[in-house]
PDB file of C-alpha atoms in Angstrom:
ATOM      1  CA  THR A  30      -0.263   0.151  -0.098  1.00 40.00           C
ATOM      2  CA  SER A  31       2.875   2.888   1.012  1.00 37.00           C
ATOM      3  CA  LEU A  32       4.259   1.813  -2.535  1.00 42.00           C
ATOM      4  CA  LEU A  33       1.206   2.192  -4.234  1.00 46.00           C
ATOM      5  CA  SER A  34       0.595   5.742  -2.282  1.00 36.00           C
ATOM      6  CA  THR A  35       3.906   6.606  -3.355  1.00 38.00           C
ATOM      7  CA  LEU A  36       3.888   6.199  -6.799  1.00 42.00           C
ATOM      8  CA  LEU A  37       0.002   7.048  -7.165  1.00 44.00           C
ATOM      9  CA  LEU A  38      -1.349   9.306  -4.917  1.00 36.00           C
ATOM     10  CA  GLY A  39       2.582  11.013  -3.990  1.00 37.00           C
ATOM     11  CA  SER A  40       1.112  14.088  -5.790  1.00 36.00           C
ATOM     12  CA  ALA A  41      -2.416  14.862  -4.237  1.00 34.00           C
ATOM     13  CA  LEU A  42      -1.399  17.774  -2.635  1.00 30.00           C
ATOM     14  CA  ALA A  43      -0.679  19.563  -5.803  1.00 35.00           C
ATOM     15  CA  GLU A  44      -3.593  17.656  -7.859  1.00 38.00           C
ATOM     16  CA  PRO A  45      -2.754  17.701 -12.058  1.00 38.00           C
ATOM     17  CA  GLU A  46      -4.462  18.896 -14.147  1.00 48.00           C
ATOM     18  CA  HIS A  47      -5.771  16.531 -16.727  1.00 51.00           C
ATOM     19  CA  CYS A  48      -7.579  15.579 -19.685  1.00 59.00           C
ATOM     20  CA  SER A  49     -11.781  14.822 -18.854  1.00 57.00           C
ATOM     21  CA  ALA A  50     -12.931  11.897 -20.903  1.00 56.00           C
ATOM     22  CA  ALA A  51     -15.096  14.301 -23.059  1.00 60.00           C
ATOM     23  CA  ASP A  52     -12.092  16.326 -23.968  1.00 75.00           C
ATOM     24  CA  MET A  53     -10.439  12.729 -25.543  1.00 85.00           C
ATOM     25  CA  PRO A  54     -10.883  12.678 -29.302  1.00 94.00           C
ATOM     26  CA  ARG A  55     -11.635   9.319 -30.500  1.00 96.00           C
ATOM     27  CA  VAL A  56      -9.947   8.269 -33.971  1.00 97.00           C
ATOM     28  CA  SER A  57     -11.280   5.499 -36.327  1.00 97.00           C
ATOM     29  CA  LEU A  58      -9.278   2.266 -36.853  1.00 97.00           C
ATOM     30  CA  GLY A  59      -9.726   0.297 -40.182  1.00 96.00           C
ATOM     31  CA  ASP A  60     -12.807  -1.290 -39.769  1.00 97.00           C
ATOM     32  CA  GLY A  61     -14.917   2.330 -39.022  1.00 97.00           C
ATOM     33  CA  ASN A  62     -14.977   1.500 -35.281  1.00 98.00           C
ATOM     34  CA  MET A  63     -13.586   3.984 -32.976  1.00 97.00           C
ATOM     35  CA  LEU A  64     -11.011   4.273 -30.512  1.00 96.00           C
ATOM     36  CA  PRO A  65      -9.309   7.167 -27.914  1.00 97.00           C
ATOM     37  CA  ALA A  66      -6.646   8.819 -29.363  1.00 97.00           C
ATOM     38  CA  VAL A  67      -3.989   8.145 -26.742  1.00 97.00           C
ATOM     39  CA  GLY A  68      -3.886   5.485 -24.633  1.00 97.00           C
ATOM     40  CA  LEU A  69      -2.348   4.324 -21.432  1.00 96.00           C
ATOM     41  CA  GLY A  70      -0.057   1.507 -22.276  1.00 93.00           C
ATOM     42  CA  LEU A  71       0.630  -1.595 -19.944  1.00 92.00           C
ATOM     43  CA  TYR A  72       3.883  -3.152 -20.724  1.00 90.00           C
ATOM     44  CA  TYR A  73       6.215  -4.134 -17.914  1.00 81.00           C
ATOM     45  CA  THR A  74       3.167  -3.162 -15.773  1.00 87.00           C
ATOM     46  CA  PRO A  75       3.048  -5.838 -12.528  1.00 88.00           C
ATOM     47  CA  PRO A  76       0.598  -7.809 -12.469  1.00 92.00           C
ATOM     48  CA  GLY A  77      -1.535  -7.079  -9.388  1.00 92.00           C
ATOM     49  CA  ALA A  78      -2.169  -4.239  -7.204  1.00 93.00           C
ATOM     50  CA  VAL A  79       0.010  -2.401  -8.992  1.00 91.00           C
ATOM     51  CA  ALA A  80      -1.633  -2.786 -12.483  1.00 93.00           C
ATOM     52  CA  GLN A  81      -5.116  -2.417 -10.563  1.00 95.00           C
ATOM     53  CA  GLU A  82      -4.331   0.921  -9.010  1.00 94.00           C
ATOM     54  CA  ILE A  83      -2.391   2.149 -12.472  1.00 93.00           C
ATOM     55  CA  VAL A  84      -5.420   1.785 -14.761  1.00 95.00           C
ATOM     56  CA  ARG A  85      -8.099   3.334 -11.692  1.00 95.00           C
ATOM     57  CA  GLU A  86      -6.091   6.474 -11.568  1.00 94.00           C
ATOM     58  CA  ALA A  87      -5.653   5.885 -15.545  1.00 95.00           C
ATOM     59  CA  LEU A  88      -9.588   5.722 -15.713  1.00 96.00           C
ATOM     60  CA  ARG A  89     -10.178   8.933 -13.182  1.00 94.00           C
ATOM     61  CA  LEU A  90      -7.683  11.038 -14.891  1.00 92.00           C
ATOM     62  CA  GLY A  91      -9.767  10.754 -18.090  1.00 93.00           C
ATOM     63  CA  TYR A  92      -8.183   8.028 -20.092  1.00 96.00           C
ATOM     64  CA  ARG A  93     -10.564   5.600 -22.267  1.00 96.00           C
ATOM     65  CA  HIS A  94      -7.982   3.132 -23.671  1.00 97.00           C
ATOM     66  CA  LEU A  95      -6.208   0.692 -21.974  1.00 98.00           C
ATOM     67  CA  ASP A  96      -3.476  -1.509 -23.697  1.00 96.00           C
ATOM     68  CA  THR A  97      -2.489  -5.155 -22.434  1.00 96.00           C
ATOM     69  CA  ALA A  98      -1.719  -8.771 -23.520  1.00 94.00           C
ATOM     70  CA  GLY A  99      -1.348 -12.139 -22.514  1.00 92.00           C
ATOM     71  CA  PHE A 100       2.104 -11.912 -22.199  1.00 90.00           C
ATOM     72  CA  TYR A 101       1.957  -8.766 -19.920  1.00 87.00           C
ATOM     73  CA  GLU A 102      -0.342 -11.256 -17.616  1.00 92.00           C
ATOM     74  CA  ASN A 103      -2.423  -8.189 -16.450  1.00 94.00           C
ATOM     75  CA  GLU A 104      -5.344  -8.518 -18.329  1.00 96.00           C
ATOM     76  CA  ALA A 105      -7.535  -9.597 -15.351  1.00 97.00           C
ATOM     77  CA  ASP A 106      -5.953  -6.632 -13.208  1.00 97.00           C
ATOM     78  CA  VAL A 107      -8.175  -4.607 -15.908  1.00 97.00           C
ATOM     79  CA  GLY A 108     -10.805  -6.431 -16.366  1.00 97.00           C
ATOM     80  CA  ARG A 109     -11.742  -5.631 -12.783  1.00 97.00           C
ATOM     81  CA  ALA A 110     -10.646  -2.376 -12.421  1.00 97.00           C
ATOM     82  CA  VAL A 111     -12.914  -1.596 -15.579  1.00 97.00           C
ATOM     83  CA  ARG A 112     -16.079  -3.542 -13.810  1.00 97.00           C
ATOM     84  CA  GLU A 113     -14.653  -1.398 -10.642  1.00 96.00           C
ATOM     85  CA  SER A 114     -14.718   1.989 -11.506  1.00 96.00           C
ATOM     86  CA  GLY A 115     -18.296   2.273 -12.475  1.00 95.00           C
ATOM     87  CA  ILE A 116     -17.519   4.008 -16.033  1.00 96.00           C
ATOM     88  CA  PRO A 117     -20.043   2.385 -18.525  1.00 96.00           C
ATOM     89  CA  ARG A 118     -18.216  -0.615 -20.241  1.00 96.00           C
ATOM     90  CA  GLU A 119     -18.881   0.480 -23.962  1.00 95.00           C
ATOM     91  CA  GLN A 120     -17.381   3.784 -23.277  1.00 96.00           C
ATOM     92  CA  ILE A 121     -13.831   1.871 -22.743  1.00 97.00           C
ATOM     93  CA  HIS A 122     -11.432   0.749 -25.396  1.00 98.00           C
ATOM     94  CA  ILE A 123      -9.545  -2.281 -24.578  1.00 98.00           C
ATOM     95  CA  THR A 124      -7.136  -3.957 -26.490  1.00 98.00           C
ATOM     96  CA  SER A 125      -5.358  -7.195 -26.133  1.00 98.00           C
ATOM     97  CA  LYS A 126      -2.898  -9.535 -27.960  1.00 97.00           C
ATOM     98  CA  VAL A 127      -1.683 -13.428 -28.318  1.00 97.00           C
ATOM     99  CA  TRP A 128       2.047 -14.135 -28.451  1.00 93.00           C
ATOM    100  CA  PRO A 129       2.511 -17.151 -31.002  1.00 94.00           C
ATOM    101  CA  GLU A 130       5.277 -19.308 -29.396  1.00 90.00           C
ATOM    102  CA  ALA A 131       8.068 -20.523 -32.266  1.00 88.00           C
ATOM    103  CA  GLU A 132       7.215 -24.540 -30.955  1.00 90.00           C
ATOM    104  CA  GLY A 133       4.388 -26.986 -30.178  1.00 91.00           C
ATOM    105  CA  ARG A 134       0.887 -26.025 -31.212  1.00 91.00           C
ATOM    106  CA  TRP A 135       1.812 -22.435 -32.514  1.00 89.00           C
ATOM    107  CA  VAL A 136       3.530 -24.214 -35.248  1.00 92.00           C
ATOM    108  CA  GLU A 137       1.208 -27.766 -35.651  1.00 92.00           C
ATOM    109  CA  ASP A 138      -2.465 -26.158 -35.507  1.00 94.00           C
ATOM    110  CA  GLY A 139      -2.088 -22.318 -34.895  1.00 95.00           C
ATOM    111  CA  PHE A 140      -5.580 -21.941 -36.011  1.00 97.00           C
ATOM    112  CA  ALA A 141      -7.093 -23.592 -32.708  1.00 97.00           C
ATOM    113  CA  ALA A 142      -3.569 -22.254 -30.650  1.00 97.00           C
ATOM    114  CA  VAL A 143      -5.076 -18.842 -30.948  1.00 97.00           C
ATOM    115  CA  LEU A 144      -8.363 -19.107 -31.000  1.00 98.00           C
ATOM    116  CA  ASP A 145      -7.903 -20.553 -27.617  1.00 97.00           C
ATOM    117  CA  ALA A 146      -5.248 -17.762 -26.774  1.00 97.00           C
ATOM    118  CA  VAL A 147      -8.605 -14.996 -27.724  1.00 98.00           C
ATOM    119  CA  ASN A 148     -10.673 -17.162 -25.668  1.00 98.00           C
ATOM    120  CA  ALA A 149      -8.509 -17.029 -22.369  1.00 97.00           C
ATOM    121  CA  SER A 150      -8.167 -13.163 -22.642  1.00 97.00           C
ATOM    122  CA  VAL A 151     -11.720 -12.462 -23.295  1.00 98.00           C
ATOM    123  CA  ALA A 152     -11.925 -14.899 -19.427  1.00 98.00           C
ATOM    124  CA  ALA A 153      -9.432 -13.265 -17.911  1.00 97.00           C
ATOM    125  CA  LEU A 154     -10.462  -9.644 -19.002  1.00 98.00           C
ATOM    126  CA  GLY A 155     -13.950 -10.880 -17.709  1.00 98.00           C
ATOM    127  CA  THR A 156     -15.328  -9.217 -21.094  1.00 98.00           C
ATOM    128  CA  ARG A 157     -14.821  -8.841 -25.240  1.00 97.00           C
ATOM    129  CA  ALA A 158     -11.575  -7.238 -26.418  1.00 98.00           C
ATOM    130  CA  ASP A 159     -12.389  -4.392 -28.677  1.00 98.00           C
ATOM    131  CA  LEU A 160      -9.573  -4.869 -30.489  1.00 98.00           C
ATOM    132  CA  TYR A 161      -7.395  -7.904 -30.296  1.00 98.00           C
ATOM    133  CA  LEU A 162      -3.960  -8.291 -32.143  1.00 98.00           C
ATOM    134  CA  ILE A 163      -1.194 -10.909 -33.156  1.00 98.00           C
ATOM    135  CA  HIS A 164       1.497  -9.467 -30.955  1.00 93.00           C
ATOM    136  CA  TRP A 165       4.578 -10.137 -33.955  1.00 94.00           C
ATOM    137  CA  PRO A 166       4.909 -12.405 -37.258  1.00 96.00           C
ATOM    138  CA  VAL A 167       6.456 -15.448 -35.863  1.00 94.00           C
ATOM    139  CA  ASN A 168       6.219 -19.045 -37.763  1.00 94.00           C
ATOM    140  CA  PRO A 169       5.530 -17.282 -41.421  1.00 95.00           C
ATOM    141  CA  ASP A 170       3.984 -21.056 -42.514  1.00 95.00           C
ATOM    142  CA  GLN A 171       1.120 -20.619 -40.236  1.00 96.00           C
ATOM    143  CA  ARG A 172       0.732 -16.889 -40.305  1.00 97.00           C
ATOM    144  CA  ILE A 173      -2.762 -17.430 -42.384  1.00 98.00           C
ATOM    145  CA  GLU A 174      -4.134 -19.701 -39.950  1.00 98.00           C
ATOM    146  CA  TYR A 175      -3.355 -17.359 -36.793  1.00 98.00           C
ATOM    147  CA  TRP A 176      -5.114 -14.326 -38.923  1.00 98.00           C
ATOM    148  CA  LEU A 177      -8.012 -16.998 -39.442  1.00 98.00           C
ATOM    149  CA  ALA A 178      -8.289 -17.381 -36.092  1.00 98.00           C
ATOM    150  CA  LEU A 179      -8.960 -13.896 -35.410  1.00 98.00           C
ATOM    151  CA  GLU A 180     -11.364 -13.843 -38.157  1.00 98.00           C
ATOM    152  CA  GLU A 181     -13.024 -16.058 -36.801  1.00 98.00           C
ATOM    153  CA  ALA A 182     -12.737 -14.707 -33.001  1.00 98.00           C
ATOM    154  CA  GLN A 183     -14.281 -11.642 -34.411  1.00 98.00           C
ATOM    155  CA  ARG A 184     -17.633 -13.156 -35.688  1.00 98.00           C
ATOM    156  CA  LEU A 185     -18.050 -14.961 -32.880  1.00 98.00           C
ATOM    157  CA  GLY A 186     -17.917 -11.626 -30.582  1.00 98.00           C
ATOM    158  CA  LEU A 187     -15.017 -11.736 -28.847  1.00 98.00           C
ATOM    159  CA  ALA A 188     -12.942  -9.256 -30.179  1.00 98.00           C
ATOM    160  CA  ARG A 189     -15.170  -6.060 -32.117  1.00 98.00           C
ATOM    161  CA  SER A 190     -11.868  -5.559 -33.819  1.00 98.00           C
ATOM    162  CA  ILE A 191      -8.932  -7.471 -34.884  1.00 98.00           C
ATOM    163  CA  GLY A 192      -5.236  -6.281 -36.464  1.00 98.00           C
ATOM    164  CA  VAL A 193      -1.904  -6.829 -35.863  1.00 98.00           C
ATOM    165  CA  SER A 194       1.344  -5.697 -34.271  1.00 97.00           C
ATOM    166  CA  ASN A 195       5.304  -5.071 -35.005  1.00 97.00           C
ATOM    167  CA  PHE A 196       4.045  -6.284 -38.265  1.00 98.00           C
ATOM    168  CA  GLY A 197       6.162  -5.097 -41.530  1.00 98.00           C
ATOM    169  CA  VAL A 198       5.242  -4.823 -44.834  1.00 98.00           C
ATOM    170  CA  ALA A 199       5.552  -8.020 -46.244  1.00 97.00           C
ATOM    171  CA  HIS A 200       4.141  -9.268 -43.010  1.00 98.00           C
ATOM    172  CA  LEU A 201       1.029  -7.177 -43.722  1.00 98.00           C
ATOM    173  CA  GLN A 202       0.852  -8.174 -47.793  1.00 97.00           C
ATOM    174  CA  GLN A 203       1.180 -11.624 -46.976  1.00 97.00           C
ATOM    175  CA  LEU A 204      -2.265 -11.427 -44.848  1.00 97.00           C
ATOM    176  CA  ILE A 205      -4.103  -8.871 -47.343  1.00 97.00           C
ATOM    177  CA  ASP A 206      -3.078 -11.187 -50.749  1.00 97.00           C
ATOM    178  CA  SER A 207      -4.071 -14.474 -49.196  1.00 98.00           C
ATOM    179  CA  PRO A 208      -7.080 -15.716 -51.176  1.00 98.00           C
ATOM    180  CA  ARG A 209      -7.974 -17.447 -47.157  1.00 98.00           C
ATOM    181  CA  THR A 210      -8.725 -13.797 -45.842  1.00 98.00           C
ATOM    182  CA  SER A 211     -11.502 -12.064 -45.778  1.00 98.00           C
ATOM    183  CA  VAL A 212     -10.647  -8.988 -43.115  1.00 98.00           C
ATOM    184  CA  VAL A 213      -7.882  -6.719 -43.206  1.00 98.00           C
ATOM    185  CA  PRO A 214      -6.340  -5.711 -40.525  1.00 98.00           C
ATOM    186  CA  ALA A 215      -8.130  -2.710 -38.373  1.00 98.00           C
ATOM    187  CA  ALA A 216      -4.279  -1.267 -36.960  1.00 98.00           C
ATOM    188  CA  ASN A 217      -0.790  -2.203 -36.829  1.00 98.00           C
ATOM    189  CA  GLU A 218       0.580  -1.446 -32.892  1.00 98.00           C
ATOM    190  CA  VAL A 219       4.496  -0.540 -33.688  1.00 97.00           C
ATOM    191  CA  GLU A 220       7.025   1.185 -31.902  1.00 96.00           C
ATOM    192  CA  LEU A 221       6.763   4.512 -33.355  1.00 97.00           C
ATOM    193  CA  HIS A 222       8.473   7.903 -32.053  1.00 98.00           C
ATOM    194  CA  PRO A 223      10.247  10.946 -33.796  1.00 98.00           C
ATOM    195  CA  PHE A 224      13.653   8.817 -33.295  1.00 97.00           C
ATOM    196  CA  LEU A 225      12.810   5.539 -35.020  1.00 97.00           C
ATOM    197  CA  ARG A 226      10.455   6.065 -38.236  1.00 96.00           C
ATOM    198  CA  LYS A 227       8.614   4.150 -40.341  1.00 95.00           C
ATOM    199  CA  ASP A 228       7.681   6.043 -43.155  1.00 95.00           C
ATOM    200  CA  GLU A 229       7.730   3.075 -45.504  1.00 97.00           C
ATOM    201  CA  LEU A 230       5.101   1.097 -42.780  1.00 97.00           C
ATOM    202  CA  GLU A 231       2.804   4.205 -42.283  1.00 97.00           C
ATOM    203  CA  ALA A 232       2.482   4.774 -46.578  1.00 97.00           C
ATOM    204  CA  PHE A 233       1.358   1.032 -46.723  1.00 98.00           C
ATOM    205  CA  CYS A 234      -1.218   1.579 -43.360  1.00 98.00           C
ATOM    206  CA  ALA A 235      -2.558   4.935 -44.515  1.00 97.00           C
ATOM    207  CA  ALA A 236      -3.028   3.395 -48.111  1.00 97.00           C
ATOM    208  CA  ARG A 237      -5.362   0.810 -47.320  1.00 97.00           C
ATOM    209  CA  GLY A 238      -6.701   2.119 -44.218  1.00 96.00           C
ATOM    210  CA  ILE A 239      -4.189   0.309 -41.542  1.00 98.00           C
ATOM    211  CA  ARG A 240      -4.309   2.343 -38.486  1.00 98.00           C
ATOM    212  CA  LEU A 241      -1.114   2.640 -36.523  1.00 98.00           C
ATOM    213  CA  ILE A 242      -0.687   2.313 -32.542  1.00 98.00           C
ATOM    214  CA  ALA A 243       2.423   3.783 -31.339  1.00 98.00           C
ATOM    215  CA  TYR A 244       4.203   1.622 -28.703  1.00 96.00           C
ATOM    216  CA  SER A 245       6.763   3.717 -26.505  1.00 95.00           C
ATOM    217  CA  PRO A 246       5.906   6.788 -28.014  1.00 97.00           C
ATOM    218  CA  LEU A 247       8.132   8.152 -25.786  1.00 97.00           C
ATOM    219  CA  ALA A 248      11.203   6.287 -26.596  1.00 96.00           C
ATOM    220  CA  ARG A 249      11.655   4.904 -23.269  1.00 94.00           C
ATOM    221  CA  ALA A 250      12.398   8.885 -22.091  1.00 94.00           C
ATOM    222  CA  LEU A 251      15.825   8.010 -23.730  1.00 95.00           C
ATOM    223  CA  ARG A 252      15.848  11.102 -25.237  1.00 97.00           C
ATOM    224  CA  LEU A 253      13.241  13.580 -22.850  1.00 97.00           C
ATOM    225  CA  ASP A 254      16.378  15.890 -23.017  1.00 97.00           C
ATOM    226  CA  HIS A 255      17.360  16.417 -26.492  1.00 97.00           C
ATOM    227  CA  PRO A 256      17.029  20.050 -27.175  1.00 97.00           C
ATOM    228  CA  SER A 257      14.714  19.974 -29.925  1.00 97.00           C
ATOM    229  CA  LEU A 258      12.304  18.558 -27.835  1.00 98.00           C
ATOM    230  CA  GLU A 259      13.254  20.597 -25.174  1.00 98.00           C
ATOM    231  CA  ALA A 260      12.683  23.955 -27.203  1.00 97.00           C
ATOM    232  CA  ALA A 261       9.316  22.943 -28.717  1.00 98.00           C
ATOM    233  CA  ALA A 262       7.882  21.951 -24.543  1.00 98.00           C
ATOM    234  CA  ALA A 263       9.608  25.385 -23.537  1.00 98.00           C
ATOM    235  CA  ARG A 264       7.541  27.347 -26.669  1.00 97.00           C
ATOM    236  CA  HIS A 265       4.358  25.850 -25.656  1.00 98.00           C
ATOM    237  CA  GLY A 266       4.460  25.089 -21.752  1.00 97.00           C
ATOM    238  CA  VAL A 267       4.553  21.952 -21.749  1.00 97.00           C
ATOM    239  CA  SER A 268       6.550  18.571 -20.843  1.00 97.00           C
ATOM    240  CA  THR A 269       8.827  16.896 -23.529  1.00 97.00           C
ATOM    241  CA  ALA A 270       7.044  13.802 -22.888  1.00 97.00           C
ATOM    242  CA  GLN A 271       4.077  15.575 -23.843  1.00 97.00           C
ATOM    243  CA  VAL A 272       6.106  17.269 -26.747  1.00 98.00           C
ATOM    244  CA  LEU A 273       6.362  13.165 -27.593  1.00 98.00           C
ATOM    245  CA  VAL A 274       2.717  12.118 -27.804  1.00 98.00           C
ATOM    246  CA  ARG A 275       1.311  15.608 -29.712  1.00 98.00           C
ATOM    247  CA  TRP A 276       3.937  14.862 -31.985  1.00 98.00           C
ATOM    248  CA  SER A 277       2.112  11.305 -32.815  1.00 98.00           C
ATOM    249  CA  VAL A 278      -0.791  12.171 -32.273  1.00 97.00           C
ATOM    250  CA  GLN A 279      -0.532  15.022 -35.351  1.00 97.00           C
ATOM    251  CA  HIS A 280       0.896  11.939 -37.233  1.00 97.00           C
ATOM    252  CA  GLY A 281      -2.443  10.165 -37.097  1.00 97.00           C
ATOM    253  CA  TYR A 282      -1.439   7.457 -34.713  1.00 98.00           C
ATOM    254  CA  VAL A 283      -2.060   6.343 -31.452  1.00 98.00           C
ATOM    255  CA  PRO A 284       0.018   6.443 -29.129  1.00 98.00           C
ATOM    256  CA  LEU A 285       0.541   4.484 -25.868  1.00 97.00           C
ATOM    257  CA  PRO A 286       1.895   6.399 -23.346  1.00 96.00           C
ATOM    258  CA  LYS A 287       3.364   4.782 -19.890  1.00 90.00           C
ATOM    259  CA  SER A 288       3.610   5.361 -16.358  1.00 86.00           C
ATOM    260  CA  VAL A 289       3.518   4.300 -12.812  1.00 79.00           C
ATOM    261  CA  ARG A 290       3.307   8.086 -11.498  1.00 84.00           C
ATOM    262  CA  SER A 291      -0.081  10.260 -11.026  1.00 86.00           C
ATOM    263  CA  GLU A 292       1.442  13.460 -12.140  1.00 89.00           C
ATOM    264  CA  ARG A 293       3.102  11.696 -15.017  1.00 91.00           C
ATOM    265  CA  VAL A 294      -0.008   9.783 -16.200  1.00 92.00           C
ATOM    266  CA  ALA A 295      -2.043  12.759 -15.980  1.00 92.00           C
ATOM    267  CA  GLN A 296       0.507  15.206 -18.345  1.00 93.00           C
ATOM    268  CA  ASN A 297       0.769  11.994 -20.893  1.00 95.00           C
ATOM    269  CA  VAL A 298      -2.674  12.261 -22.108  1.00 94.00           C
ATOM    270  CA  ASP A 299      -3.278  15.902 -21.714  1.00 94.00           C
ATOM    271  CA  VAL A 300      -2.115  17.424 -25.287  1.00 96.00           C
ATOM    272  CA  PHE A 301      -5.074  18.646 -26.887  1.00 95.00           C
ATOM    273  CA  GLY A 302      -4.497  21.959 -25.604  1.00 94.00           C
ATOM    274  CA  PHE A 303      -1.745  22.878 -27.774  1.00 96.00           C
ATOM    275  CA  GLU A 304      -0.183  22.102 -31.297  1.00 97.00           C
ATOM    276  CA  LEU A 305       3.196  21.293 -32.674  1.00 98.00           C
ATOM    277  CA  SER A 306       3.571  24.158 -35.552  1.00 98.00           C
ATOM    278  CA  ALA A 307       4.668  22.838 -39.184  1.00 98.00           C
ATOM    279  CA  GLN A 308       8.135  23.824 -38.259  1.00 97.00           C
ATOM    280  CA  GLU A 309       8.383  21.886 -34.962  1.00 98.00           C
ATOM    281  CA  MET A 310       6.923  18.299 -36.767  1.00 98.00           C
ATOM    282  CA  ALA A 311       9.941  18.592 -39.557  1.00 97.00           C
ATOM    283  CA  ALA A 312      12.136  19.155 -36.706  1.00 97.00           C
ATOM    284  CA  LEU A 313      11.694  16.660 -35.160  1.00 98.00           C
ATOM    285  CA  ASP A 314      10.882  14.448 -37.563  1.00 97.00           C
ATOM    286  CA  ALA A 315      13.888  14.512 -38.697  1.00 97.00           C
ATOM    287  CA  LEU A 316      15.342  13.156 -35.408  1.00 98.00           C
ATOM    288  CA  ASP A 317      15.473   9.591 -37.224  1.00 97.00           C
ATOM    289  CA  GLU A 318      18.716   7.498 -35.738  1.00 96.00           C
ATOM    290  CA  ARG A 319      17.149   4.314 -35.730  1.00 94.00           C
ATOM    291  CA  LEU A 320      16.562   3.988 -31.585  1.00 94.00           C
ATOM    292  CA  PHE A 321      14.704   0.883 -31.139  1.00 93.00           C
ATOM    293  CA  THR A 322      14.238   0.945 -27.077  1.00 91.00           C
ATOM    294  CA  GLU A 323      13.894  -2.854 -27.796  1.00 83.00           C
ATOM    295  CA  TRP A 324      16.614  -4.162 -29.891  1.00 81.00           C
ATOM    296  CA  GLU A 325      17.975  -6.372 -26.782  1.00 81.00           C
ATOM    297  CA  GLU A 326      14.570  -7.188 -25.832  1.00 81.00           C
ATOM    298  CA  TRP A 327      13.824  -8.745 -29.442  1.00 81.00           C
ATOM    299  CA  GLY A 328      17.500 -10.368 -29.849  1.00 81.00           C
ATOM    300  CA  GLN A 329      18.961  -7.640 -31.684  1.00 83.00           C
ATOM    301  CA  LEU A 330      16.969  -7.588 -34.069  1.00 85.00           C
ATOM    302  CA  ASP A 331      13.673  -5.161 -36.295  1.00 90.00           C
ATOM    303  CA  PRO A 332      10.287  -7.570 -35.873  1.00 92.00           C
ATOM    304  CA  THR A 333       8.690  -6.096 -38.856  1.00 93.00           C
ATOM    305  CA  ALA A 334      11.550  -6.978 -40.676  1.00 91.00           C
ATOM    306  CA  LEU A 335      11.160 -10.807 -39.485  1.00 90.00           C
ATOM    307  CA  PRO A 336      11.398 -13.342 -42.513  1.00 91.00           C
TER     308      PRO A 336
END
């Protein structure tokens, strides 16, 4: 309790202004379903009481978009916090994901493995997913089977929208071109920030109505002191983290900032009261240095470039 109080309630004496749910714009996925323009990323959020408290606090601060995954092991905590919030379920968007492994059923019967995983996610959440994703483009021979399982999950009402994560152009083309598939991915969730641009992928997705969702939009705080960010932040009276979130929003991405500190959770969603100029956007656009913040986690590779 003391840890949670320190992390989440330490700023109670200086209550931050925050974005109300009514202020949060919504944008469309590729299939026409809508989702809030900024979400709360829950990767590396410890399951149990910490995850529940972070989600409760985020909902209180105006967030209505929560991004979890089976891999994160906090789906049940997200579901519980949503149920206990008193907020009507239809006002809250929940994304979850399946992480196919490179062995066992995942390479032998991918369709059944993924459909079972979706059912497990829905059971843990206690509700359907608003968006359900294939977490990474592993096992090329099973990729179509994975996608057909998500199409079936959508037909069964387990997920309103379906999409992918960490998919590159070739992976998306494979799904779209297959004569066996009938649904174009509604979204692709990838690492995106000024220090890691994905222009080819962005152009491909834009032409097909696939919404890009940006994870690690703050570049894991590795460049928050960059002069271009500091200059823009000073001009607008905001934090450099807010500048990064706003950059994503203006590009049409749906950013998923994360933090366990209440004041930062509030700041990260409070990005609709200012706009970066064309000159500021151009300066940030020029910062690409191929900074994969999860390079080590991915085994020193770019998942969007997998075979």
